[in-house]
Coordinates of C-alpha atoms and ligand atoms in Angstrom, one line a residue:
M1367 CA 157.5 218.2 178.5
A1368 CA 157.7 219.5 182.1
S1369 CA 160.9 218.8 184.0
N1370 CA 161.3 215.8 186.4
E1371 CA 161.2 218.3 189.3
D1372 CA 157.8 219.4 188.2
L1373 CA 156.6 215.9 188.1
V1374 CA 157.8 215.2 191.7
L1375 CA 155.9 218.3 192.9
R1376 CA 152.7 217.3 191.0
L1377 CA 152.9 213.8 192.4
Y1378 CA 153.2 215.4 195.9
D1379 CA 150.2 217.7 195.2
V1380 CA 147.9 214.9 194.0
G1381 CA 148.7 212.8 197.1
A1382 CA 150.9 210.2 195.5
I1383 CA 153.6 211.0 198.1
K1384 CA 152.5 210.8 201.7
C1385 CA 154.1 211.4 205.1
G1386 CA 153.1 209.4 208.2
E1387 CA 153.4 205.8 209.2
F1388 CA 152.6 203.2 206.5
K1389 CA 153.0 199.5 206.3
L1390 CA 154.9 198.2 203.2
S1391 CA 154.0 194.8 201.7
S1392 CA 157.2 193.5 203.4
G1393 CA 155.8 194.4 206.8
L1394 CA 158.2 197.4 207.3
I1395 CA 156.7 200.6 208.7
T1396 CA 157.9 203.5 206.5
P1397 CA 157.6 207.3 207.3
L1398 CA 157.2 208.2 203.6
Y1399 CA 154.8 206.3 201.3
F1400 CA 154.1 206.4 197.6
D1401 CA 150.7 205.6 196.4
L1402 CA 151.0 205.9 192.6
R1403 CA 147.6 204.2 192.0
V1404 CA 146.1 207.7 192.3
I1405 CA 147.8 208.8 189.0
I1406 CA 145.1 207.1 187.0
S1407 CA 142.9 210.0 188.0
Y1408 CA 145.4 212.4 186.4
P1409 CA 145.8 211.4 182.8
E1410 CA 148.6 214.0 182.1
I1411 CA 150.7 212.6 185.0
L1412 CA 150.0 209.1 183.8
V1413 CA 151.2 210.0 180.3
E1414 CA 154.3 211.8 181.6
V1415 CA 155.3 208.8 183.8
S1416 CA 154.8 206.5 180.8
D1417 CA 156.9 208.7 178.6
L1418 CA 159.7 208.8 181.2
L1419 CA 159.7 205.0 181.5
Y1420 CA 159.7 204.6 177.8
E1421 CA 162.8 206.8 177.6
A1422 CA 164.4 204.6 180.3
S1423 CA 163.6 201.5 178.3
K1424 CA 166.1 202.8 175.7
L1425 CA 169.0 202.0 178.2
V1426 CA 168.3 198.3 178.4
S1427 CA 171.1 195.8 177.8
K1428 CA 169.1 193.5 175.4
P1429 CA 166.5 194.5 172.8
F1430 CA 163.0 193.4 174.0
K1431 CA 160.0 192.1 172.0
S1432 CA 157.3 192.9 174.5
I1433 CA 156.6 194.7 177.8
C1434 CA 154.8 193.6 180.9
G1435 CA 153.6 195.8 183.8
V1436 CA 153.7 194.4 187.3
P1437 CA 150.1 194.2 188.5
Y1438 CA 148.3 196.4 189.2
T1439 CA 149.6 200.0 189.2
A1440 CA 152.0 199.5 186.3
L1441 CA 149.3 198.0 184.1
P1442 CA 147.9 201.3 182.8
I1443 CA 151.5 202.6 182.4
A1444 CA 152.5 199.6 180.3
T1445 CA 149.3 199.9 178.3
L1446 CA 150.0 203.5 177.4
I1447 CA 153.6 202.7 176.4
S1448 CA 152.4 199.7 174.3
A1449 CA 149.7 201.7 172.5
K1450 CA 151.8 204.8 171.8
H1451 CA 155.0 202.9 170.7
K1452 CA 153.4 199.9 169.2
I1453 CA 155.1 197.4 171.5
P1454 CA 153.2 194.2 172.2
M1455 CA 152.2 193.7 175.8
L1456 CA 152.0 190.6 178.0
L1457 CA 149.8 190.4 181.1
R1458 CA 150.6 188.5 184.2
R1459 CA 147.7 187.0 186.0
R1460 CA 148.2 187.2 189.7
E1461 CA 145.3 184.9 190.5
A1462 CA 146.4 182.1 188.0
K1463 CA 147.5 179.8 190.8
E1464 CA 144.2 180.0 192.7
Y1465 CA 142.1 179.1 189.7
G1466 CA 144.4 176.4 188.3
T1467 CA 143.3 176.4 184.7
K1468 CA 144.0 180.1 184.0
K1469 CA 147.3 180.9 182.1
A1470 CA 149.9 182.7 184.2
I1471 CA 150.7 184.9 181.2
E1472 CA 148.2 186.3 178.7
G1473 CA 149.2 187.4 175.2
H1474 CA 151.2 185.9 172.4
F1475 CA 154.9 185.0 172.9
E1476 CA 157.5 182.4 171.9
P1477 CA 159.9 180.7 174.2
G1478 CA 163.1 182.7 174.2
D1479 CA 161.4 186.0 173.6
I1480 CA 162.7 188.9 175.7
C1481 CA 160.3 191.0 177.7
L1482 CA 160.8 194.3 179.5
V1483 CA 159.2 194.6 183.0
I1484 CA 157.6 197.9 184.1
E1485 CA 156.9 198.9 187.7
D1486 CA 156.0 202.1 189.5
V1487 CA 157.8 201.7 192.9
V1488 CA 160.3 199.1 194.2
T1489 CA 161.5 198.4 197.7
S1490 CA 163.1 195.0 197.6
G1491 CA 162.3 194.2 194.0
L1492 CA 160.3 191.1 194.9
S1493 CA 157.1 192.1 193.0
V1494 CA 159.2 192.7 189.9
Y1495 CA 160.9 189.4 190.4
E1496 CA 157.6 187.5 190.9
T1497 CA 156.5 188.9 187.5
I1498 CA 159.8 187.8 186.0
L1499 CA 159.4 184.3 187.4
S1500 CA 155.9 184.0 185.9
L1501 CA 157.3 185.1 182.5
Q1502 CA 160.2 182.7 182.9
S1503 CA 157.8 179.8 183.7
V1504 CA 156.5 180.1 180.1
G1505 CA 160.0 180.5 178.6
V1506 CA 160.0 184.3 178.2
H1507 CA 163.3 186.0 179.4
V1508 CA 163.7 189.2 181.2
S1509 CA 167.1 191.1 181.3
D1510 CA 165.9 194.5 182.3
A1511 CA 163.2 196.3 184.3
V1512 CA 162.3 200.0 184.4
V1513 CA 160.8 201.7 187.5
L1514 CA 159.7 205.2 188.3
L1515 CA 160.9 205.2 191.9
E1516 CA 163.7 203.0 193.5
R1517 CA 163.1 203.4 197.2
S1518 CA 166.9 202.9 197.8
Q1519 CA 166.3 199.9 200.0
G1520 CA 168.2 197.3 198.0
A1521 CA 166.1 196.5 194.9
T1522 CA 168.7 197.4 192.3
N1523 CA 171.3 195.2 194.0
N1524 CA 168.8 192.4 194.7
L1525 CA 167.7 192.2 191.1
K1526 CA 171.3 192.5 189.8
M1527 CA 172.1 189.4 191.9
L1528 CA 169.3 187.7 190.0
G1529 CA 170.6 188.8 186.6
V1530 CA 168.2 191.6 186.0
N1531 CA 169.2 195.3 185.4
L1532 CA 166.9 197.8 187.0
H1533 CA 166.7 201.3 185.5
S1534 CA 165.0 203.9 187.7
I1535 CA 163.9 207.5 187.0
F1536 CA 164.0 208.6 190.6
T1537 CA 165.6 207.4 193.8
L1538 CA 163.9 208.2 197.1
P1539 CA 166.7 210.5 198.4
G1540 CA 166.6 212.3 195.0
M1541 CA 162.9 212.9 195.2
M1542 CA 163.2 214.1 198.8
E1543 CA 165.8 216.6 197.8
V1544 CA 163.3 218.2 195.3
L1545 CA 160.6 218.3 197.9
V1546 CA 162.9 219.9 200.5
K1547 CA 164.0 222.5 197.9
H1548 CA 160.4 223.5 197.2
G1549 CA 159.5 223.6 200.9
K1550 CA 157.2 220.6 200.9
L1551 CA 159.2 218.6 203.4
E1552 CA 161.4 219.5 206.4
K1553 CA 165.1 218.6 206.2
A1554 CA 164.9 217.0 209.7
F1555 CA 162.1 214.7 208.4
T1556 CA 164.0 213.7 205.3
D1557 CA 167.1 212.9 207.5
R1558 CA 164.8 210.6 209.5
V1559 CA 163.7 208.9 206.3
L1560 CA 167.4 208.5 205.2
D1561 CA 168.1 206.8 208.5
F1562 CA 165.1 204.5 207.9
L1563 CA 166.4 203.6 204.5
I1564 CA 169.9 202.8 205.8
N1565 CA 168.5 200.6 208.6
N1566 CA 166.0 198.8 206.5
Q1567 CA 167.9 197.4 203.5
T1568 CA 166.2 194.4 202.0
T1569 CA 167.1 191.1 200.3
I1570 CA 165.1 188.6 198.3
S1571 CA 165.3 184.9 199.1
I1572 CA 164.1 182.0 197.1
K1573 CA 161.5 181.0 199.7
Q1574 CA 159.9 184.5 199.2
S1575 CA 159.9 184.2 195.5
A1576 CA 158.2 180.8 195.8
N1577 CA 155.6 182.4 198.0
V1578 CA 156.6 180.0 200.8
S1579 CA 157.7 182.5 203.4
N1580 CA 155.7 185.2 205.2
G1581 CA 157.9 187.9 203.8
T1582 CA 160.8 187.7 206.3
H1583 CA 164.3 187.5 204.8
C1584 CA 165.0 183.8 205.5
M1585 CA 168.3 182.4 204.2
K1586 CA 168.5 178.6 204.3
T1587 CA 171.4 176.4 203.2
R1588 CA 169.3 175.5 200.2
D1589 CA 168.6 179.1 199.3
L1590 CA 170.2 179.5 195.9
M1591 CA 171.1 183.2 196.1
E1592 CA 172.8 182.6 199.5
R1593 CA 174.7 179.7 197.9
A1594 CA 175.6 181.9 195.0
K1595 CA 177.2 184.3 197.4
L1596 CA 179.2 181.5 199.1
A1597 CA 180.4 180.0 195.7
K1598 CA 184.2 179.8 195.4
H1599 CA 184.2 179.6 191.6
E1600 CA 182.7 181.9 189.0
V1601 CA 181.0 178.9 187.3
S1602 CA 179.2 177.6 190.4
R1603 CA 178.1 181.1 191.2
K1604 CA 176.7 181.3 187.7
I1605 CA 174.9 177.9 188.1
F1606 CA 173.2 178.9 191.4
E1607 CA 172.1 182.2 189.8
V1608 CA 170.8 180.5 186.7
M1609 CA 168.9 178.0 188.8
Y1610 CA 167.3 180.8 190.7
Q1611 CA 166.6 183.0 187.7
K1612 CA 165.1 180.2 185.6
Q1613 CA 163.7 178.2 188.6
T1614 CA 165.1 175.0 187.2
N1615 CA 167.6 172.4 188.5
L1616 CA 167.5 170.3 185.3
C1617 CA 170.6 169.3 183.4
L1618 CA 169.8 167.9 180.0
S1619 CA 172.2 165.1 179.0
A1620 CA 172.1 165.6 175.2
D1621 CA 173.6 162.3 174.2
V1622 CA 172.9 162.5 170.5
T1623 CA 175.2 161.7 167.7
N1624 CA 175.1 164.6 165.3
S1625 CA 175.4 168.4 165.6
K1626 CA 172.0 169.2 164.1
E1627 CA 170.2 167.1 166.7
L1628 CA 172.4 168.5 169.5
L1629 CA 171.7 172.1 168.5
H1630 CA 168.0 171.4 168.0
L1631 CA 167.8 170.0 171.6
A1632 CA 169.7 172.9 173.0
E1633 CA 167.4 175.4 171.2
S1634 CA 164.1 173.8 172.1
I1635 CA 164.9 172.6 175.6
G1636 CA 167.3 175.5 176.5
P1637 CA 164.5 177.6 178.3
Y1638 CA 163.9 174.8 180.8
I1639 CA 167.4 173.8 181.9
C1640 CA 170.3 175.3 183.9
V1641 CA 173.0 173.0 182.4
L1642 CA 173.4 171.2 179.1
K1643 CA 175.7 168.2 179.3
T1644 CA 177.4 166.8 176.2
H1645 CA 179.6 163.8 175.2
V1646 CA 181.2 165.6 172.2
D1647 CA 183.2 162.4 171.4
I1648 CA 180.0 160.7 170.2
I1649 CA 179.1 163.4 167.7
E1650 CA 180.0 162.1 164.2
D1651 CA 180.2 165.5 162.4
F1652 CA 181.7 167.5 165.3
D1653 CA 183.7 170.6 164.4
Q1654 CA 184.3 174.0 166.1
S1655 CA 181.2 175.5 164.5
T1656 CA 179.2 173.0 166.6
C1657 CA 180.7 174.6 169.7
R1658 CA 180.2 178.2 168.5
N1659 CA 176.6 177.5 167.8
L1660 CA 176.1 175.8 171.1
L1661 CA 177.7 178.7 172.9
N1662 CA 175.4 181.1 171.2
I1663 CA 172.3 179.1 172.2
A1664 CA 173.7 178.7 175.8
H1665 CA 174.0 182.5 175.9
K1666 CA 170.6 183.1 174.5
H1667 CA 168.8 180.7 176.8
N1668 CA 171.1 181.3 179.8
F1669 CA 172.4 177.9 180.7
V1670 CA 175.9 176.5 181.2
L1671 CA 177.8 173.9 179.2
F1672 CA 179.1 170.7 180.8
E1673 CA 181.3 168.3 178.8
D1674 CA 181.0 164.9 180.5
R1675 CA 184.6 163.8 179.5
K1676 CA 185.2 162.0 182.8
F1677 CA 189.0 162.6 182.7
A1678 CA 190.8 159.7 184.4
D1679 CA 194.4 159.6 183.3
I1680 CA 197.8 161.0 184.5
G1681 CA 198.0 164.8 184.8
H1682 CA 200.1 165.2 181.7
T1683 CA 197.6 163.4 179.5
V1684 CA 194.4 164.9 180.9
S1685 CA 195.7 168.4 180.4
K1686 CA 196.2 167.6 176.7
Q1687 CA 192.8 165.9 176.4
F1688 CA 191.3 169.0 178.0
T1689 CA 192.9 171.7 175.9
G1690 CA 193.8 170.0 172.7
G1691 CA 192.8 167.4 170.1
M1692 CA 189.8 168.1 167.9
F1693 CA 187.5 169.0 170.7
R1694 CA 189.5 171.8 172.5
I1695 CA 187.1 171.3 175.5
S1696 CA 188.7 174.1 177.6
E1697 CA 187.7 176.7 175.0
W1698 CA 184.0 176.2 175.4
A1699 CA 183.0 174.0 178.4
D1700 CA 182.0 175.8 181.6
V1701 CA 182.0 172.5 183.6
I1702 CA 184.1 169.4 183.2
N1703 CA 184.3 166.3 185.4
A1704 CA 187.1 163.9 186.5
H1705 CA 187.5 160.6 188.3
P1706 CA 189.6 161.2 191.4
L1707 CA 191.1 157.7 190.9
P1708 CA 194.5 158.8 189.7
G1709 CA 195.0 161.1 192.7
P1710 CA 195.3 164.9 193.2
G1711 CA 197.7 165.3 190.2
I1712 CA 194.7 165.1 187.8
I1713 CA 193.0 168.1 189.5
K1714 CA 196.2 170.1 189.6
E1715 CA 197.0 169.6 185.9
L1716 CA 193.4 170.3 184.8
K1717 CA 193.4 173.4 186.9
N1718 CA 196.7 174.5 185.5
A1719 CA 195.4 173.9 182.0
N1720 CA 192.4 176.1 182.5
K1721 CA 190.9 177.6 185.7
R1722 CA 187.9 179.2 183.9
S1723 CA 186.0 175.9 183.9
G1724 CA 184.8 174.3 187.1
C1725 CA 185.4 170.7 187.8
L1726 CA 183.0 168.1 189.2
L1727 CA 184.6 165.1 190.9
I1728 CA 182.9 161.7 190.4
G1729 CA 182.3 160.6 193.9
E1730 CA 179.6 158.0 193.2
M1731 CA 178.2 156.4 190.0
S1732 CA 174.7 155.4 189.1
T1733 CA 175.6 152.0 187.5
N1734 CA 174.9 148.6 188.9
G1735 CA 177.9 146.9 190.4
N1736 CA 180.3 149.9 190.2
L1737 CA 183.4 149.6 192.3
I1738 CA 183.2 152.9 194.3
T1739 CA 183.2 152.3 198.0
P1740 CA 182.3 154.7 200.9
A1741 CA 186.0 155.1 201.6
Y1742 CA 186.6 156.2 198.0
T1743 CA 183.7 158.7 198.2
K1744 CA 185.2 160.1 201.4
A1745 CA 188.6 160.5 199.8
T1746 CA 186.9 162.2 196.9
L1747 CA 185.3 164.7 199.3
K1748 CA 188.7 165.4 200.9
M1749 CA 190.3 166.0 197.5
A1750 CA 187.4 168.4 196.6
E1751 CA 187.8 170.3 199.8
E1752 CA 191.6 170.7 199.2
N1753 CA 190.9 172.1 195.7
D1754 CA 187.8 174.1 196.2
D1755 CA 188.9 176.9 194.0
F1756 CA 188.5 174.6 191.0
V1757 CA 186.3 171.7 192.2
I1758 CA 182.7 173.0 192.3
G1759 CA 181.0 169.8 193.4
F1760 CA 180.3 166.2 192.6
I1761 CA 178.7 163.7 190.3
S1762 CA 177.0 161.5 193.0
T1763 CA 173.9 159.6 193.8
S1764 CA 173.6 161.1 197.3
R1765 CA 174.7 164.3 199.0
I1766 CA 178.3 163.8 200.0
S1767 CA 179.2 167.2 201.4
H1768 CA 177.1 169.5 203.6
D1769 CA 179.1 172.5 202.4
P1770 CA 176.5 174.7 200.6
H1771 CA 179.0 175.9 198.0
F1772 CA 179.5 172.4 196.5
L1773 CA 177.0 171.3 193.9
H1774 CA 175.7 167.8 193.6
F1775 CA 174.7 166.6 190.1
T1776 CA 172.9 163.2 190.1
P1777 CA 172.5 161.1 187.0
G1778 CA 170.3 158.0 186.6
V1779 CA 167.0 159.8 186.7
S1780 CA 163.8 158.6 184.9
L1781 CA 160.1 158.9 185.6
D1782 CA 159.1 155.6 184.1
C1783 CA 162.2 153.3 183.9
K1784 CA 164.1 151.4 186.5
G1785 CA 167.1 150.6 184.3
D1786 CA 168.3 150.4 180.7
G1787 CA 169.4 146.8 180.7
K1788 CA 173.0 148.0 180.2
G1789 CA 173.9 148.7 183.8
Q1790 CA 172.2 152.1 184.2
Q1791 CA 169.9 152.3 187.3
Y1792 CA 167.2 155.0 187.6
L1793 CA 165.5 156.8 190.4
T1794 CA 162.7 159.4 190.1
P1795 CA 163.3 163.1 190.2
S1796 CA 161.7 163.4 193.6
E1797 CA 163.7 160.5 195.1
V1798 CA 166.9 162.1 193.8
V1799 CA 166.3 165.6 194.8
S1800 CA 164.1 165.5 197.9
K1801 CA 165.4 162.3 199.5
R1802 CA 169.0 162.1 198.3
G1803 CA 169.8 165.8 198.4
A1804 CA 170.8 166.3 194.7
D1805 CA 171.0 169.9 193.6
I1806 CA 170.8 169.2 189.9
L1807 CA 169.2 166.2 188.2
I1808 CA 170.8 164.9 185.0
V1809 CA 168.3 163.5 182.6
G1810 CA 169.2 162.0 179.2
R1811 CA 167.0 159.5 177.5
G1812 CA 164.0 160.3 179.7
I1813 CA 163.9 163.5 177.6
T1814 CA 165.7 162.8 174.4
L1815 CA 163.8 159.6 173.6
A1816 CA 160.4 161.0 174.7
H1817 CA 157.6 161.4 172.2
D1818 CA 157.7 165.1 172.9
P1819 CA 161.1 166.0 174.4
V1820 CA 160.1 169.6 175.2
A1821 CA 157.0 168.5 177.1
A1822 CA 159.1 165.9 178.9
A1823 CA 161.8 168.5 179.8
K1824 CA 159.1 170.7 181.3
V1825 CA 157.8 167.8 183.5
Y1826 CA 161.3 166.9 184.7
A1827 CA 162.1 170.6 185.4
Q1828 CA 158.9 171.0 187.3
E1829 CA 159.3 167.8 189.4
G1830 CA 163.0 168.5 190.0
F1831 CA 162.6 172.1 191.1
S1832 CA 159.5 171.6 193.3
G1833 CA 161.4 168.7 194.9
Y1834 CA 164.3 171.1 195.5
L1835 CA 162.1 173.7 197.2
A1836 CA 160.4 171.1 199.3
A1837 CA 163.6 169.4 200.4
V1838 CA 164.9 169.8 203.8
D1839 CA 168.6 170.2 204.2
V1840 CA 170.3 166.8 204.2
Ligands
S5P2343 O1 177.4 157.6 187.2 C1 177.1 158.2 186.2 C2 177.7 159.4 185.8 C3 177.3 160.0 184.7 S1 177.9 161.5 184.3 N1 176.0 157.8 185.5 C4 175.6 158.4 184.3 O2 174.6 157.9 183.7 N2 176.2 159.5 183.9 C5 175.9 160.2 182.6 O3 174.5 160.7 182.7 C6 175.9 159.2 181.4 O4 177.2 159.3 180.8 C7 174.8 159.8 180.5 O5 175.3 160.8 179.7 C8 173.8 160.4 181.5 C9 172.6 159.6 181.8 O6 171.8 159.4 180.7 P1 170.4 158.6 180.8 O7 170.0 158.5 179.3 O8 170.6 157.3 181.4 O9 169.5 159.5 181.6

């Protein structure tokens, strides 16, 4: 096979690399442009590009079951790789939204499958990410993408922030070096391009990925990646990232009483949630293997585990309840929660016992006649602010802090019930998220008792996340 340098020169000769002034899809004017669509007229180049990308696919972090080219230039490249190496292919329909009934992803897949995304050129990585979002909307995961040319304007970093590893064959400066070496470009010109690259770094925002913005790099308080950057605890950062990666703000409250049911719910609903909440003390056959299996499923479907223990005792006792007993919560729960009622000692001791978990303070409750007053909620907020290296947010029925790094989890959510006759009061997902400012909706029986829990989870996830995107800052 010819060397990578030869390939660069051939790409230049066939007009795939152009100098001048060209408008990128982001609106930026670039002095150097790559039009790799032309390579379909040069089958040898097309094969060589496909072979290089296939080689790069061996570097991925997780084995993949299928590949998907970003429409359109990468489609023939993905097809060649698929046919030559017998790897099943998926196809993303760009126009699916406009025609409503068409599927976003064509081809056969199972929720939880891993797919490798293939692209020709990336600037910000947004096109790659849009393809990933389509795949994720049907439960297919993406951990890696391969690209022929990384324009060195931020894509690798942007995608890394979104949990995707980008592997590139060429960077733009590397390609230019080859072209200068072979007398195709002037050094002064490439210096200008390098300046352009430095001055035109990109980011991806959630509004862009939801096709809401016009391509500018808007960063709003409710922008999840911006919030991830502001997070003060590793767990809240992870939650914001998972919400963004999976486009879901649904927490499943898996209040079932045996391990088999719990693991089944985690496995089947895992693709649609960012958090799975447990009450381990209601599981009759609980043992450490329940936790190990749950952790494996959480890892596979990329969600975090929240044990809803509602600690409420003196510091000495809660630290033992947290780390010991038969549940050993600190060994597996990413998130825990506590009532602020006993005072700051409870937070101090939980934090001393294990800082790795993040803690939610219960600032409001969903139940009828609960004794929490506005002054109590205000004091909860103060306690959270004073311990924000451990307190990652609140259980509440409204937004009680405007600080974007705090998460608000809201329970008492149902699409078709007003109450359970035992004190629980329900609001709809859109009331909770759009009107009351919840970040994450906690849904239990609305899903677990549904005729088809997976279908119900998809509806709650869809309602919840569209509400999140539509919500104004409150
Ligand atoms: O105020 C609260 C706080 C919590 S954490 N109200 C609640 O309902 N919860 C929990 O959310 C409750 O313990 C249960 O696990 C879940 C709600 O379940 P659902 O079946 O009523 O949706």
